[in-house]
Backbone as a chain_set.jsonl record, in Angstrom:
{"seq": "MFSLFNVLLLFIGISSDVEAFQWETAKYKGQDHVTLRSLKSFYFFDKISYGADIVLYRAPSTRQGKKTPEIEMKFRSGSYSCIMNGVLFKLSHPVINNGGKYLISRIDLVKLVDPVLRPSHIKN", "coords": {"N": [[198.348, -48.459, 34.486], [198.613, -48.999, 37.916], [201.085, -50.775, 39.687], [201.208, -53.151, 42.394], [203.436, -52.486, 43.873], [203.778, -49.704, 43.286], [201.392, -48.716, 44.371], [201.772, -49.298, 47.086], [203.951, -47.599, 47.596], [202.709, -45.109, 47.242], [200.852, -45.24, 49.332], [202.444, -45.259, 51.692], [203.688, -42.85, 51.478], [206.012, -42.22, 50.013], [207.93, -40.156, 47.89], [206.973, -38.815, 44.625], [208.968, -39.157, 42.683], [210.119, -41.639, 43.12], [207.985, -43.233, 42.453], [207.697, -42.697, 39.711], [210.014, -43.66, 38.583], [211.389, -46.298, 36.654], [211.508, -49.136, 37.977], [213.38, -52.14, 38.043], [211.899, -55.036, 38.533], [211.131, -58.089, 40.353], [209.572, -61.152, 41.23], [210.028, -63.26, 43.988], [209.691, -66.202, 45.584], [207.084, -65.407, 46.231], [207.401, -62.812, 47.176], [207.802, -59.318, 46.483], [210.514, -57.883, 44.798], [213.316, -55.697, 44.071], [215.917, -55.002, 41.718], [219.409, -54.756, 42.532], [220.757, -53.337, 40.679], [218.819, -51.533, 39.742], [218.507, -50.043, 42.077], [221.035, -48.89, 42.186], [220.897, -47.18, 39.924], [218.681, -45.45, 40.536], [219.468, -44.096, 42.898], [221.748, -42.825, 42.089], [224.294, -44.079, 42.239], [227.741, -44.503, 41.524], [229.089, -46.81, 40.767], [228.838, -50.41, 40.699], [230.021, -53.303, 42.151], [230.775, -56.739, 41.864], [231.428, -59.497, 43.839], [232.602, -61.437, 46.537], [231.217, -59.785, 48.227], [228.58, -57.572, 47.294], [229.013, -54.435, 46.161], [227.976, -51.144, 46.253], [228.85, -47.945, 45.181], [229.08, -44.466, 45.704], [230.524, -41.496, 44.839], [231.347, -38.418, 46.555], [229.537, -35.526, 45.511], [227.998, -32.826, 43.642], [224.659, -32.364, 43.054], [221.995, -30.986, 41.351], [222.397, -28.566, 42.669], [222.788, -29.378, 45.286], [224.866, -30.813, 47.745], [226.01, -34.119, 47.676], [226.702, -36.845, 49.76], [229.532, -39.102, 50.129], [228.874, -42.504, 49.651], [228.876, -45.868, 50.581], [227.607, -48.991, 50.039], [227.205, -52.266, 51.179], [226.366, -55.544, 50.335], [225.554, -59.022, 50.673], [224.97, -61.994, 48.962], [222.268, -63.964, 50.015], [222.375, -63.014, 52.574], [221.077, -61.232, 55.433], [221.978, -58.752, 55.956], [223.002, -55.351, 55.531], [225.507, -53.106, 54.93], [226.03, -49.806, 55.385], [228.162, -47.275, 54.794], [229.775, -48.282, 56.85], [227.957, -48.803, 58.882], [225.877, -51.217, 60.278], [222.926, -52.599, 59.027], [219.942, -54.414, 59.449], [218.174, -56.472, 57.316], [214.788, -57.3, 56.327], [214.37, -59.413, 54.659], [216.454, -61.785, 52.924], [219.193, -60.892, 50.708], [218.979, -61.773, 47.352], [220.278, -63.904, 44.822], [219.181, -64.168, 41.758], [219.303, -65.783, 39.002], [221.636, -64.397, 38.25], [220.93, -61.8, 38.725], [220.903, -59.584, 41.339], [218.801, -59.233, 44.077], [216.819, -57.148, 46.202], [214.423, -57.008, 48.771], [211.264, -55.411, 48.239], [210.045, -54.36, 50.474], [212.255, -53.902, 52.176], [213.565, -51.952, 50.665], [211.688, -49.825, 50.747], [211.166, -49.439, 53.506], [213.665, -49.287, 54.769], [216.089, -48.721, 53.153], [215.43, -46.443, 51.434], [214.484, -44.414, 53.353], [216.892, -44.078, 54.82], [218.768, -43.261, 52.89], [217.507, -41.032, 51.846], [216.485, -39.067, 53.894], [215.172, -36.616, 53.985], [212.908, -36.944, 52.496], [211.009, -38.221, 53.968], [207.725, -38.331, 55.028], [205.668, -36.754, 57.439]], "CA": [[197.852, -49.204, 35.626], [199.576, -49.047, 39.007], [201.414, -52.082, 40.251], [201.11, -53.196, 43.853], [204.605, -51.753, 44.354], [203.482, -48.274, 43.224], [200.322, -48.433, 45.329], [202.39, -49.279, 48.412], [204.735, -46.372, 47.71], [201.755, -44.02, 47.457], [200.244, -45.418, 50.647], [203.328, -44.874, 52.791], [204.106, -41.469, 51.32], [207.282, -42.004, 49.327], [207.688, -39.118, 46.897], [206.59, -39.236, 43.281], [210.092, -39.556, 41.841], [210.262, -43.087, 43.274], [206.882, -43.834, 41.705], [207.897, -42.515, 38.281], [211.188, -44.414, 38.153], [211.097, -47.636, 36.13], [212.245, -50.13, 38.748], [213.481, -53.498, 37.523], [211.315, -55.807, 39.627], [211.002, -59.542, 40.212], [208.937, -61.864, 42.353], [210.811, -64.404, 44.441], [208.963, -66.866, 46.67], [205.893, -64.633, 46.569], [207.742, -61.465, 47.637], [208.257, -58.363, 45.473], [211.904, -57.46, 44.944], [213.904, -54.842, 43.038], [217.317, -55.36, 41.503], [220.398, -53.807, 43.039], [221.079, -52.479, 39.531], [217.838, -50.44, 39.791], [218.867, -49.229, 43.236], [222.204, -48.12, 41.739], [220.46, -46.122, 39.01], [217.798, -44.48, 41.18], [220.184, -43.305, 43.901], [222.924, -42.24, 41.436], [225.575, -44.672, 42.595], [228.665, -44.466, 40.394], [229.453, -48.154, 40.299], [228.464, -51.585, 41.475], [230.999, -54.368, 41.908], [230.305, -58.051, 42.297], [232.436, -60.422, 44.336], [232.019, -62.022, 47.75], [230.237, -58.758, 48.58], [228.108, -56.693, 46.23], [229.295, -53.109, 46.7], [227.547, -49.973, 45.501], [229.653, -46.812, 45.63], [228.799, -43.144, 45.142], [231.488, -40.488, 45.27], [230.704, -37.146, 46.897], [229.366, -34.664, 44.342], [226.916, -31.853, 43.749], [223.565, -32.637, 42.11], [220.899, -30.025, 41.455], [222.767, -27.565, 43.654], [222.93, -29.955, 46.624], [225.993, -31.724, 47.91], [225.655, -35.488, 48.047], [227.848, -37.441, 50.449], [230.057, -40.392, 49.695], [228.127, -43.623, 50.234], [229.236, -47.222, 50.183], [226.665, -49.993, 50.549], [227.67, -53.632, 50.944], [225.399, -56.626, 50.484], [226.063, -60.359, 50.361], [223.888, -62.888, 48.566], [221.802, -64.847, 51.08], [222.521, -62.355, 53.872], [220.073, -60.276, 55.899], [222.72, -57.568, 56.378], [223.431, -54.305, 54.611], [226.408, -52.191, 55.627], [226.092, -48.507, 54.721], [229.211, -46.444, 55.389], [230.261, -48.904, 58.075], [226.878, -49.044, 59.839], [225.154, -52.44, 59.959], [221.467, -52.583, 59.014], [219.371, -55.748, 59.263], [217.087, -56.521, 56.347], [213.683, -58.211, 56.638], [214.507, -60.561, 53.762], [217.835, -61.862, 52.442], [219.532, -60.509, 49.343], [218.817, -62.972, 46.531], [220.85, -63.981, 43.481], [218.174, -64.842, 40.936], [219.762, -65.797, 37.617], [222.649, -63.372, 38.039], [220.423, -60.498, 39.161], [220.817, -59.519, 42.794], [217.519, -58.635, 44.437], [216.512, -56.749, 47.57], [212.961, -56.978, 48.871], [210.603, -54.112, 48.137], [209.837, -53.899, 51.852], [213.518, -53.348, 52.667], [213.796, -50.709, 49.935], [210.761, -48.789, 51.203], [211.22, -49.218, 54.954], [215.01, -49.089, 55.3], [217.056, -48.076, 52.26], [215.024, -45.096, 51.027], [214.554, -43.446, 54.453], [218.282, -43.808, 55.216], [219.446, -42.512, 51.835], [216.802, -39.775, 51.568], [215.659, -38.741, 55.068], [214.356, -35.415, 53.753], [211.685, -37.334, 51.799], [210.082, -38.869, 54.895], [206.58, -37.471, 55.329], [205.143, -36.949, 58.795]], "C": [[198.958, -49.277, 36.686], [199.83, -50.485, 39.432], [201.22, -52.012, 41.764], [202.257, -52.413, 44.478], [204.324, -50.254, 44.379], [202.397, -47.876, 44.21], [200.885, -48.362, 46.742], [203.202, -48.009, 48.608], [203.827, -45.167, 47.941], [201.196, -44.052, 48.868], [201.156, -44.936, 51.766], [203.941, -43.495, 52.603], [205.476, -41.257, 50.714], [207.007, -41.067, 48.158], [207.522, -39.661, 45.486], [207.76, -39.632, 42.402], [210.374, -41.048, 41.961], [209.194, -43.783, 42.445], [207.144, -43.796, 40.205], [209.071, -43.331, 37.746], [210.778, -45.811, 37.704], [211.968, -48.672, 36.833], [212.248, -51.464, 38.017], [213.056, -54.418, 38.667], [211.282, -57.295, 39.306], [210.26, -60.067, 41.43], [209.835, -63.031, 42.7], [210.124, -64.964, 45.674], [207.805, -66.009, 47.179], [206.152, -63.212, 47.035], [208.175, -60.596, 46.457], [209.673, -57.923, 45.808], [212.255, -56.461, 43.846], [215.362, -55.243, 42.897], [218.227, -54.308, 42.135], [220.85, -52.879, 41.916], [220.106, -51.3, 39.465], [218.154, -49.48, 40.932], [220.047, -48.325, 42.88], [221.776, -46.937, 40.879], [219.644, -45.047, 39.721], [218.546, -43.557, 42.135], [221.51, -42.755, 43.386], [224.251, -42.779, 41.956], [226.441, -44.715, 41.345], [228.994, -45.849, 39.863], [228.904, -49.215, 41.241], [229.488, -52.652, 41.135], [230.499, -55.65, 42.555], [231.499, -58.906, 42.68], [231.805, -61.142, 45.507], [230.948, -61.081, 48.3], [229.811, -58.038, 47.309], [228.225, -55.293, 46.806], [228.793, -52.046, 45.73], [228.306, -48.788, 46.069], [229.203, -45.545, 44.913], [229.8, -42.163, 45.724], [230.743, -39.214, 45.665], [230.63, -36.264, 45.65], [228.305, -33.613, 44.651], [225.905, -32.158, 42.657], [222.437, -31.656, 42.387], [221.158, -29.018, 42.573], [222.935, -28.069, 45.075], [224.13, -30.885, 46.653], [225.474, -33.094, 48.317], [226.885, -36.137, 48.665], [228.325, -38.721, 49.775], [229.26, -41.49, 50.4], [228.678, -44.922, 49.679], [228.248, -48.166, 50.85], [227.198, -51.366, 50.188], [226.551, -54.617, 51.254], [226.128, -57.935, 50.224], [224.867, -61.243, 50.05], [223.556, -63.847, 49.701], [221.823, -64.221, 52.459], [221.354, -61.409, 54.156], [220.729, -58.954, 56.308], [223.003, -56.63, 55.214], [224.323, -53.384, 55.433], [226.495, -50.919, 54.797], [227.075, -47.632, 55.472], [229.629, -46.968, 56.758], [229.204, -49.197, 59.124], [226.072, -50.258, 59.374], [223.649, -52.224, 60.074], [220.994, -54.002, 58.763], [218.158, -55.659, 58.341], [215.998, -57.48, 56.821], [213.783, -59.505, 55.851], [215.943, -60.604, 53.249], [217.977, -61.301, 51.028], [219.576, -61.799, 48.526], [219.604, -62.828, 45.231], [219.885, -64.822, 42.661], [218.61, -64.758, 39.474], [220.771, -64.718, 37.302], [222.192, -61.964, 38.376], [220.279, -60.543, 40.673], [219.607, -58.682, 43.173], [217.465, -58.282, 45.911], [214.994, -56.629, 47.643], [212.442, -55.543, 48.799], [210.396, -53.514, 49.524], [211.113, -53.263, 52.4], [213.876, -52.048, 51.953], [212.973, -49.583, 50.548], [210.955, -48.436, 52.675], [212.613, -48.895, 55.489], [215.887, -48.26, 54.372], [216.649, -46.648, 51.919], [215.043, -44.099, 52.185], [215.986, -43.117, 54.904], [218.98, -42.947, 54.165], [218.796, -41.162, 51.551], [215.907, -39.384, 52.743], [214.776, -37.513, 54.865], [213.044, -35.731, 53.039], [210.683, -38.054, 52.704], [208.967, -37.884, 55.214], [206.073, -37.791, 56.724], [203.75, -37.5, 58.768]], "O": [[200.107, -49.585, 36.368], [198.91, -51.298, 39.524], [201.085, -50.928, 42.332], [202.073, -51.751, 45.499], [204.597, -49.594, 45.381], [202.474, -46.81, 44.82], [200.523, -47.473, 47.513], [203.149, -47.403, 49.679], [204.146, -44.298, 48.752], [201.079, -43.016, 49.522], [200.694, -44.273, 52.694], [204.65, -43.016, 53.489], [206.056, -40.186, 50.893], [205.968, -41.172, 47.506], [207.879, -40.802, 45.19], [207.567, -40.384, 41.447], [210.827, -41.664, 40.996], [209.46, -44.803, 41.809], [206.846, -44.761, 39.5], [209.104, -43.656, 36.559], [209.911, -46.433, 38.318], [213.035, -49.036, 36.339], [211.238, -51.869, 37.441], [213.777, -54.559, 39.655], [211.389, -57.703, 38.15], [210.321, -59.489, 42.515], [210.346, -63.715, 41.814], [209.994, -64.279, 46.689], [207.574, -65.897, 48.382], [205.199, -62.468, 47.27], [208.835, -61.079, 45.537], [209.989, -57.628, 46.961], [211.578, -56.387, 42.82], [215.97, -55.759, 43.835], [217.866, -53.137, 42.256], [221.279, -51.756, 42.177], [220.52, -50.18, 39.163], [218.077, -48.262, 40.774], [220.061, -47.144, 43.227], [222.242, -45.817, 41.086], [219.89, -43.857, 39.528], [218.276, -42.356, 42.172], [222.317, -42.265, 44.176], [225.218, -42.031, 42.098], [225.942, -44.935, 40.241], [229.159, -46.04, 38.658], [228.561, -48.955, 42.394], [229.789, -52.88, 39.963], [229.894, -55.647, 43.627], [232.464, -59.019, 41.925], [230.608, -61.432, 45.488], [229.904, -61.524, 48.778], [230.59, -57.912, 46.365], [227.608, -54.989, 47.827], [229.138, -52.047, 44.548], [228.403, -48.631, 47.286], [228.977, -45.535, 43.703], [229.912, -42.015, 46.941], [229.643, -38.956, 45.176], [231.55, -36.257, 44.833], [227.791, -33.527, 45.766], [226.249, -32.205, 41.476], [221.984, -31.517, 43.523], [220.251, -28.664, 43.327], [223.197, -27.279, 45.982], [224.376, -31.641, 45.714], [224.612, -33.214, 49.187], [227.992, -35.992, 48.146], [227.621, -39.329, 48.969], [229.006, -41.409, 51.601], [228.913, -45.061, 48.479], [228.074, -48.145, 52.069], [227.593, -51.613, 49.049], [225.886, -54.533, 52.287], [227.201, -57.945, 49.62], [223.875, -61.244, 50.779], [224.447, -64.468, 50.28], [221.342, -64.824, 53.418], [220.735, -60.865, 53.242], [220.084, -58.123, 56.948], [223.213, -57.055, 54.078], [223.934, -52.936, 56.511], [226.966, -50.935, 53.66], [226.858, -47.286, 56.634], [229.812, -46.199, 57.702], [229.517, -49.784, 60.16], [225.638, -50.322, 58.224], [223.158, -51.729, 61.089], [221.581, -54.718, 57.952], [217.241, -54.868, 58.567], [216.263, -58.371, 57.627], [213.341, -60.56, 56.306], [216.588, -59.56, 53.149], [217.015, -61.245, 50.262], [220.146, -62.798, 48.965], [219.602, -61.765, 44.612], [219.785, -66.035, 42.848], [218.32, -63.776, 38.791], [220.768, -64.174, 36.198], [222.989, -61.027, 38.318], [219.619, -61.426, 41.22], [219.41, -57.577, 42.668], [217.986, -59.004, 46.761], [214.354, -56.198, 46.683], [213.098, -54.6, 49.241], [210.555, -52.309, 49.721], [211.059, -52.201, 53.02], [214.43, -51.137, 52.569], [213.502, -48.51, 50.836], [210.913, -47.262, 53.045], [212.735, -48.292, 56.555], [216.377, -47.202, 54.768], [217.447, -45.727, 52.096], [215.585, -43.007, 52.014], [216.256, -41.992, 55.324], [219.7, -42.01, 54.509], [219.46, -40.245, 51.067], [214.684, -39.372, 52.6], [213.737, -37.389, 55.513], [212.156, -34.88, 52.979], [209.616, -38.456, 52.241], [209.221, -36.75, 55.619], [206.05, -38.949, 57.14], [203.155, -37.726, 59.822]]}, "num_chains": 1, "name": "protein.A"}
């Protein structure tokens, strides 16, 4: 059975690999969220560190014959900001610390993070 999250991904045209991935999801104040740990796994980040900022880091490498660039993403609990490689992006919903799990809204994943990290997957 498809979740609302999967149906939305199908509707907006995100590729099937996002659909097949087992996202760690949570509801917070009625909004669907995914964990930053899931984001780390799906986008092949090498590490995630927790402090004043939550930082995801991926070193440059080659995957499936394609070069992947170095990426650093910074989040802060309660903030509407995401900094990717020094560029500030504004989120629709704040990053949430829910019982030690940091969450980003599904909307921000689908509308901002995925298109920035995988522009070749945007369908016309």
